[in-house]
Structures are given as C-alpha cells and as structure tokens.
Coordinates of C-alpha atoms and ligand atoms in Angstrom, one line a residue:
M1 CA -82.5 11.6 87.8
D2 CA -79.9 13.6 85.8
Q3 CA -81.3 16.9 84.6
N4 CA -79.4 16.4 81.4
E5 CA -81.3 13.2 80.7
H6 CA -84.6 15.0 81.2
N7 CA -83.5 17.6 78.8
H8 CA -82.2 15.0 76.3
W9 CA -85.4 13.0 76.5
G10 CA -87.4 16.2 75.9
S11 CA -85.1 17.2 73.0
H12 CA -86.2 14.3 70.8
A13 CA -89.3 16.4 70.1
K14 CA -86.9 18.9 68.7
G15 CA -85.2 16.0 66.9
Q16 CA -88.3 15.3 64.9
C17 CA -88.4 18.8 63.5
T18 CA -84.7 19.2 63.1
S19 CA -83.7 21.3 60.1
R20 CA -83.2 19.3 56.9
S21 CA -79.6 20.3 56.7
E22 CA -78.7 19.0 60.2
L23 CA -76.1 16.3 60.1
R24 CA -75.7 14.2 63.2
I25 CA -72.3 12.4 63.7
I26 CA -71.4 10.0 66.5
L27 CA -67.7 9.6 67.2
V28 CA -66.9 6.0 68.2
G29 CA -63.7 4.0 68.8
K30 CA -61.3 3.0 71.5
T31 CA -59.9 5.5 74.0
G32 CA -57.0 7.7 72.8
A33 CA -57.7 7.0 69.1
G34 CA -58.3 10.7 68.6
K35 CA -62.2 11.0 68.7
S36 CA -62.3 14.3 70.6
A37 CA -59.5 15.7 68.4
A38 CA -61.4 14.6 65.2
G39 CA -64.6 16.3 66.6
N40 CA -62.7 19.5 67.1
S41 CA -61.2 19.3 63.6
I42 CA -64.7 18.9 62.1
L43 CA -66.2 21.8 64.1
R44 CA -62.9 23.8 63.8
K45 CA -63.1 24.8 67.5
Q46 CA -62.1 23.3 70.8
A47 CA -65.5 21.8 71.5
F48 CA -64.2 18.6 73.2
E49 CA -61.3 18.2 75.6
S50 CA -58.4 16.5 73.8
K51 CA -54.9 16.1 75.1
L52 CA -52.2 13.4 75.5
S53 CA -53.2 11.4 78.6
S54 CA -52.4 8.0 80.1
R55 CA -56.0 7.9 81.3
T56 CA -59.3 8.2 79.5
L57 CA -60.1 11.8 79.1
T58 CA -63.7 11.8 78.0
K59 CA -65.8 10.7 80.9
T60 CA -69.3 10.9 79.4
C61 CA -71.1 11.4 76.1
S62 CA -71.3 15.0 75.1
K63 CA -72.7 17.0 72.2
S64 CA -71.4 20.1 70.4
Q65 CA -72.6 21.9 67.3
G66 CA -71.1 23.8 64.5
S67 CA -71.6 24.3 60.7
W68 CA -70.2 23.4 57.4
E69 CA -71.4 25.3 54.4
D70 CA -75.2 25.3 54.7
R71 CA -75.3 22.3 57.1
E72 CA -75.8 22.4 60.8
I73 CA -73.4 19.8 62.3
V74 CA -74.1 18.0 65.5
I75 CA -71.3 15.9 66.9
I76 CA -71.6 13.5 69.8
D77 CA -68.3 12.5 71.4
T78 CA -68.3 9.3 73.4
P79 CA -66.2 8.1 76.4
D80 CA -64.3 4.8 76.7
M81 CA -67.5 2.7 76.6
F82 CA -66.3 0.7 73.6
S83 CA -63.4 -0.9 75.5
W84 CA -65.2 -1.9 78.7
K85 CA -65.0 -5.7 78.9
D86 CA -68.3 -6.3 80.7
H87 CA -71.8 -5.1 80.3
C88 CA -71.8 -2.9 83.4
E89 CA -74.3 -0.3 84.5
A90 CA -72.1 2.5 83.4
L91 CA -72.0 1.1 79.8
Y92 CA -75.8 1.0 79.7
T93 CA -76.0 4.5 81.1
E94 CA -73.6 5.9 78.5
A95 CA -75.2 4.0 75.7
Q96 CA -78.6 5.5 76.7
R97 CA -77.1 9.0 76.9
C98 CA -75.7 8.5 73.4
Y99 CA -79.1 7.4 72.0
L100 CA -80.8 10.4 73.7
L101 CA -78.2 12.8 72.3
S102 CA -78.4 11.5 68.8
V103 CA -82.2 11.1 68.4
P104 CA -83.8 10.6 65.9
G105 CA -80.6 8.8 64.7
P106 CA -77.2 9.6 63.4
H107 CA -76.5 10.2 59.8
V108 CA -72.9 8.9 60.2
L109 CA -70.9 6.9 62.8
L110 CA -67.2 7.8 62.6
L111 CA -65.2 4.9 63.7
V112 CA -61.9 6.5 64.8
T113 CA -58.7 4.6 64.8
Q114 CA -55.0 5.6 64.7
L115 CA -53.3 5.0 61.4
G116 CA -51.0 1.9 61.6
R117 CA -52.3 1.0 65.1
Y118 CA -55.4 -1.1 64.4
T119 CA -55.2 -3.5 67.3
S120 CA -57.5 -6.1 69.0
Q121 CA -58.8 -3.2 71.2
D122 CA -60.0 -1.5 68.1
Q123 CA -61.7 -4.8 67.0
E124 CA -63.4 -5.0 70.3
A125 CA -64.5 -1.4 70.0
A126 CA -66.0 -2.1 66.5
Q127 CA -67.9 -5.1 68.0
R128 CA -69.2 -2.9 70.8
V129 CA -70.5 -0.4 68.2
K130 CA -72.5 -3.3 66.6
E131 CA -73.7 -4.3 70.0
I132 CA -75.0 -0.8 70.9
F133 CA -76.3 0.3 67.6
G134 CA -76.9 -3.0 65.7
E135 CA -75.1 -4.7 62.8
D136 CA -76.8 -2.5 60.3
A137 CA -75.1 0.6 61.7
M138 CA -72.0 -0.5 59.7
G139 CA -73.9 0.7 56.7
H140 CA -73.7 4.3 58.0
T141 CA -70.1 4.0 59.3
I142 CA -67.0 5.6 58.0
V143 CA -63.5 4.6 59.2
L144 CA -61.6 7.7 60.2
F145 CA -57.8 7.3 60.6
T146 CA -56.1 9.9 62.7
H147 CA -52.3 10.8 62.5
K148 CA -52.6 11.2 58.8
E149 CA -49.2 12.9 58.9
D150 CA -47.7 9.4 59.3
L151 CA -48.6 8.7 55.7
S152 CA -45.8 11.2 54.8
G153 CA -47.6 12.4 51.7
G154 CA -48.6 8.9 50.6
S155 CA -52.1 8.0 49.7
L156 CA -54.5 6.3 52.1
I157 CA -55.8 4.0 49.4
D158 CA -52.3 2.8 48.8
Y159 CA -51.8 2.3 52.5
M160 CA -54.9 0.2 52.7
R161 CA -53.9 -1.8 49.5
N162 CA -50.6 -2.7 51.0
S163 CA -51.9 -3.4 54.5
D164 CA -51.7 -7.0 55.7
N165 CA -54.0 -6.3 58.6
K166 CA -56.9 -8.7 57.8
A167 CA -59.1 -7.5 60.6
L168 CA -58.8 -3.9 59.4
S169 CA -59.5 -4.9 55.8
K170 CA -62.6 -6.8 57.0
L171 CA -63.8 -3.7 58.9
V172 CA -63.3 -1.4 55.9
A173 CA -65.1 -3.9 53.7
A174 CA -68.0 -4.0 56.2
C175 CA -68.1 -0.2 56.0
G176 CA -68.5 -0.3 52.2
G177 CA -64.8 0.8 51.7
R178 CA -65.6 4.3 53.2
I179 CA -62.3 5.6 54.7
C180 CA -60.8 9.0 55.4
A181 CA -57.7 10.3 57.2
F182 CA -57.2 13.3 59.4
N183 CA -54.2 15.0 60.8
N184 CA -55.8 16.6 63.9
R185 CA -52.9 18.9 64.3
A186 CA -53.4 20.5 60.9
E187 CA -54.5 24.1 60.7
G188 CA -56.0 26.6 58.3
R189 CA -56.4 25.4 54.7
N190 CA -55.1 21.9 55.4
Q191 CA -57.7 21.4 58.1
D192 CA -60.5 22.7 55.8
D193 CA -59.3 20.4 53.0
Q194 CA -59.5 17.3 55.1
V195 CA -62.9 18.3 56.5
K196 CA -64.2 18.8 52.9
E197 CA -62.9 15.4 52.0
L198 CA -64.9 13.9 54.9
M199 CA -68.0 15.9 54.1
D200 CA -67.9 14.7 50.4
L201 CA -67.7 11.2 51.7
I202 CA -70.7 11.8 53.9
E203 CA -72.6 13.4 51.1
D204 CA -72.0 10.2 48.9
L205 CA -73.1 8.0 51.8
L206 CA -76.3 10.0 52.3
M207 CA -77.0 9.9 48.5
E208 CA -76.7 6.2 48.7
K209 CA -79.2 6.1 51.7
N210 CA -81.6 8.6 50.0
G211 CA -80.7 11.2 52.6
D212 CA -81.9 9.0 55.5
H213 CA -80.2 8.9 58.8
Y214 CA -79.6 5.6 60.6
T215 CA -82.4 4.3 62.8
N216 CA -83.3 1.2 64.7
G217 CA -86.0 -0.1 67.1
L218 CA -84.5 1.9 70.1
Y219 CA -84.6 5.2 68.2
S220 CA -88.2 4.4 67.2
L221 CA -89.0 3.7 70.8
I222 CA -87.7 7.1 71.9
L223 CA -89.8 8.8 69.3
R224 CA -92.9 6.8 70.0
S225 CA -92.8 7.2 73.8
K226 CA -92.9 11.0 73.4
C227 CA -96.6 10.5 72.9
G228 CA -97.0 8.2 76.0
S229 CA -98.7 9.2 79.2
V230 CA -96.0 7.9 81.6
G231 CA -93.6 10.3 83.2
S232 CA -90.0 10.8 82.1
D233 CA -88.5 8.7 84.9
Q234 CA -90.6 5.8 84.0
K235 CA -89.9 6.3 80.2
L236 CA -86.1 6.3 80.9
K237 CA -86.4 3.2 83.0
E238 CA -88.3 1.4 80.3
F239 CA -85.9 2.6 77.6
K240 CA -82.9 1.4 79.6
E241 CA -84.6 -2.1 80.0
S242 CA -85.2 -2.2 76.2
L243 CA -81.6 -1.1 75.6
I244 CA -80.2 -3.8 77.8
K245 CA -82.4 -6.4 76.0
Y246 CA -81.4 -5.0 72.6
M247 CA -77.7 -5.1 73.5
E248 CA -78.0 -8.7 74.8
T249 CA -79.7 -9.8 71.6
Q250 CA -77.1 -8.1 69.4
R251 CA -74.4 -9.7 71.5
S252 CA -75.8 -13.2 71.0
Y253 CA -76.3 -12.5 67.2
I254 CA -72.7 -11.5 66.9
A255 CA -71.6 -14.6 68.9
L256 CA -73.8 -16.8 66.7
A257 CA -72.4 -15.2 63.5
E258 CA -68.9 -15.7 64.8
A259 CA -69.6 -19.3 65.7
N260 CA -71.2 -19.8 62.2
S261 CA -68.2 -18.3 60.4
L262 CA -65.9 -20.5 62.5
K263 CA -68.0 -23.5 61.6
R264 CA -67.9 -22.5 57.9
A265 CA -64.2 -22.2 58.1
L266 CA -63.9 -25.6 59.8
I267 CA -66.1 -27.2 57.1
K268 CA -64.0 -25.5 54.4
T269 CA -60.8 -26.9 55.9
Q270 CA -62.3 -30.4 56.2
L271 CA -63.5 -30.3 52.6
C272 CA -60.0 -29.1 51.5
V273 CA -58.3 -31.9 53.5
L274 CA -60.8 -34.5 52.0
F275 CA -60.1 -33.1 48.5
C276 CA -56.4 -33.4 49.0
I277 CA -56.7 -37.0 50.3
Q278 CA -58.8 -37.9 47.3
L279 CA -56.4 -36.3 44.9
C280 CA -53.4 -38.1 46.5
L281 CA -55.3 -41.4 46.3
R282 CA -56.1 -40.9 42.6
L283 CA -52.5 -40.0 41.9
L284 CA -51.4 -43.1 43.7
I285 CA -53.8 -45.3 41.8
L286 CA -52.7 -43.7 38.5
S287 CA -49.1 -44.2 39.2
L288 CA -49.7 -47.8 40.2
C289 CA -51.6 -48.4 36.9
I290 CA -48.8 -46.8 35.0
L291 CA -46.3 -48.9 36.9
H292 CA -48.4 -52.0 36.2
S293 CA -48.6 -51.3 32.5
M294 CA -44.9 -50.7 32.3
C295 CA -44.2 -53.9 34.1
T296 CA -46.5 -55.8 31.8
L297 CA -44.8 -54.2 28.8
F298 CA -41.5 -55.0 30.2
C299 CA -42.5 -58.7 30.8
C300 CA -43.9 -59.0 27.3
L301 CA -40.7 -57.6 25.9
L302 CA -38.6 -60.0 28.1
F303 CA -40.8 -62.9 27.0
S304 CA -40.4 -62.0 23.3
M305 CA -36.6 -61.7 23.7
C306 CA -36.4 -65.0 25.4
N307 CA -38.5 -66.5 22.8
L308 CA -36.3 -65.1 20.1
L309 CA -33.2 -66.3 21.8
C310 CA -34.6 -69.8 22.3
S311 CA -35.6 -69.9 18.6
L312 CA -32.2 -68.7 17.6
L313 CA -30.6 -71.3 19.9
F314 CA -32.8 -74.0 18.2
I315 CA -32.3 -72.8 14.6
I316 CA -28.5 -72.2 14.6
P317 CA -27.4 -75.7 15.6
K318 CA -29.9 -77.1 13.1
K319 CA -28.5 -75.0 10.3
L320 CA -24.9 -75.9 11.4
M321 CA -25.7 -79.5 11.2
I322 CA -27.2 -79.2 7.7
F323 CA -24.2 -77.2 6.7
S324 CA -21.7 -79.8 8.1
R325 CA -23.7 -82.6 6.5
T326 CA -23.5 -80.9 3.1
V327 CA -19.8 -80.4 3.5
I328 CA -19.2 -84.0 4.4
R329 CA -21.3 -85.1 1.4
L330 CA -19.3 -82.9 -0.9
E331 CA -16.1 -84.3 0.5
R332 CA -17.1 -87.9 -0.2
R333 CA -18.1 -87.2 -3.8
T334 CA -14.7 -85.6 -4.6
P335 CA -12.4 -88.3 -6.2
R336 CA -9.1 -88.8 -4.5
L337 CA -6.0 -88.2 -6.5
Ligands
GTP1 N1 -50.0 14.0 65.9 C1 -51.3 13.7 66.1 N2 -51.9 13.6 67.3 C2 -53.2 13.3 67.4 C3 -54.0 13.2 66.3 N3 -55.3 12.9 66.7 C4 -55.2 12.9 68.0 N4 -54.0 13.2 68.5 C5 -53.5 13.2 69.8 O1 -53.9 12.0 70.5 C6 -54.2 12.2 71.8 C7 -55.5 11.6 72.2 O2 -56.5 12.3 71.4 P1 -58.0 12.4 72.0 O3 -58.8 13.2 71.0 O4 -58.0 12.9 73.4 O5 -58.5 10.9 71.9 P2 -59.9 10.3 72.4 O6 -60.2 9.1 71.5 O7 -60.9 11.4 72.4 O8 -59.5 9.8 73.8 P3 -60.5 9.7 75.1 O9 -61.2 11.0 75.2 O10 -59.5 9.5 76.3 O11 -61.4 8.5 74.9 C8 -54.1 13.7 72.0 O12 -52.9 14.1 72.6 C9 -54.2 14.3 70.6 O13 -53.6 15.5 70.4 C10 -53.4 13.3 65.0 O14 -54.0 13.2 63.9 N5 -52.1 13.6 64.9

C-alpha cells in the first residue's frame, strides 16, 4: 500500500484536533481550468505545478499549506478526475486520496472554471463533484473564474447578469450565488486584493454555516474507524468499498433527479399545450357565437326591411287608388260649361 495513504489515514487523528483557524479548501473542476494556478495564487507561492500543457499536468491529489492573516490554509489540488467518463479504479483511488487529505472535511470547495468557457465538460465536472462529495457539498461551493483579466475591468456581477449560459447560471444559483474571479498571472497588491476578496466570501459562507466545515457519511466513517481495531490496509479497503457504494448511490440520485426534472418539464409542456388548445377552442366558440348573433341580427334587420317594403308596396297603391277615386269624383261634380 502507498505509504502516503498510511500517513493520510493516520493524519485524520491530527484532523480532529486541527487548529480552529485552519481552513481546508479543495480545488475542483475540469483539467486546464486553472486549479493549480488558483491554489498558487491563494498560497502566494509555487505550491502546485501549473503551466500551459496539452496534457493533464496534475496526476494525483496533493496538499499544500500556507497562511492568510491568522488562518492556516490547507489546499488540496486534484487531478483530472472530474472529466473521466467512467467510474474506473483510478477515479476511486483519487477520490479516496482526496477524502483522506481533506479529513475531517473541507470548509470550501472551489469549483474552478475559465471565464467565458463554461462548457459541457465543466458541467460534467460539476456533476462529478456531486457524485464524489454528495449534492449537499454545493452548499459549501464557490465558483472561481480564472482569466479575470478577460473582464477588461468590467464587473463579474455584470458579466453573470448578461450571460446567456443557462447551465452556468444554474450552477451559480446552486452555489448560492457565490462567485469570485482570479487573474492567476496577477502579482503583488493585485494578487493580495483578489485573495482578500475570496477570503471575505469564504468568511461569509462560514458565518452562514456557523463556522462548520462540510462533512458527510464518508468523512464520519474515516473519523469513526480511527478507533477500530482493524489494521490500516483493511480500513482503507473498507473505506474504498463504502466510497464506491456512496458514489453509485449519488450517481443514481442525480440520474433520478434529472429524470424527474425532465418529467416535470414534459408535464409542464403538456399542460401548456392543453391550455393553448383550450384557449383556442374557447376563442373559436366565442367567435362562432358572435358570428351567430350577428347573423341573427342581420336576418332580423332584413326581415324588418322586407316587411316594411311589403307594407309600403301594399299601402302606396291603396292610397293611389283612393286619391284617383277622389279626383274622378271631383271631376264628375264640376258642371261643364
Ligand atoms: N492568463 C491567465 N492564464 C491562466 C490563469 N489561470 C491559469 N492560467 C493558465 O492556464 C494554464 C493551465 O493552468 P493550470 O493551473 O495548470 O490548470 P489545472 O486546472 O490545474 O490543470 P491540470 O493540472 O492539468 O488539471 C496554465 O498555463 C496557467 O498559467 C489566469 O487567470 N490567467
């Protein structure tokens, strides 16, 4: 077994009596997003290897420490485990390593993504984070955008407001709107300012969580098994089995939640279509009624006109006859000269 793992397993004892000011941060996100560079920016030293590469640079989870004001900062950098398609052995090994390095649980997960490049790969990485740490981990997650210089002095809030990337908006909403941006090439005062901004955001998050770090059944398992009588190899084996089960369960929860939201969207569409059909039918009936009433009115009018015309046709000759008779009578009475 890896000596490191022995050490990490043993280190959870330390984890329990960690200083109150210790802040554990896990960097997550797709490969090349700038996780290692962000870790270096926070620690203000070259703790993790970070350079432009066509291949994944970080091969395994690693931990580095530094400080910010009175806080001891522990950062765990992760490899490309959030983009691997399948649940392979290497994924479980890295997830286990990440758990052991962050015991008794991270205060913050920094979901790193490049500004303006939130792609389907980033979405998959966010799903994988939920699979490994559980859905509730989103409550301790901050979205950290790298390449802040691309904002060209504009504000991140405005950028998000104007963004039409629905998946990104959904992620930010799931993270309680906690966002921050880093230019990992910044130095000196600029670097300090952006780290301060992140630390303030973390302080707000911790206040919201009463200072508690994130935990789940797996972290509890690591802490509990410290008291067990079985050897470390056995403990690690058992832990990995629990981790595999946990991830499978999370995966099916996520799939179920997706299926449910799809079902809900389908039902909503059906209801919308039914409502539209009903509205159209009502409008059709209303217009037919109006048409019918107009026809009836028109018929009535026509009938009355005809009636009037007939009456006139009957009265006029009668009157003419009376008039002609009167004229004839008058003519007869007049004596001829
Ligand atoms: N201009 C600029 N470049 C950045 C920034 N952040 C990271 N980079 C560059 O992006 C490249 C990848 O950064 P990494 O920190 O290695 O990314 P990663 O996510 O750790 O990648 P893997 O270790 O391979 O998983 C490096 O060349 C960094 O210098 C940034 O804010 N601005």
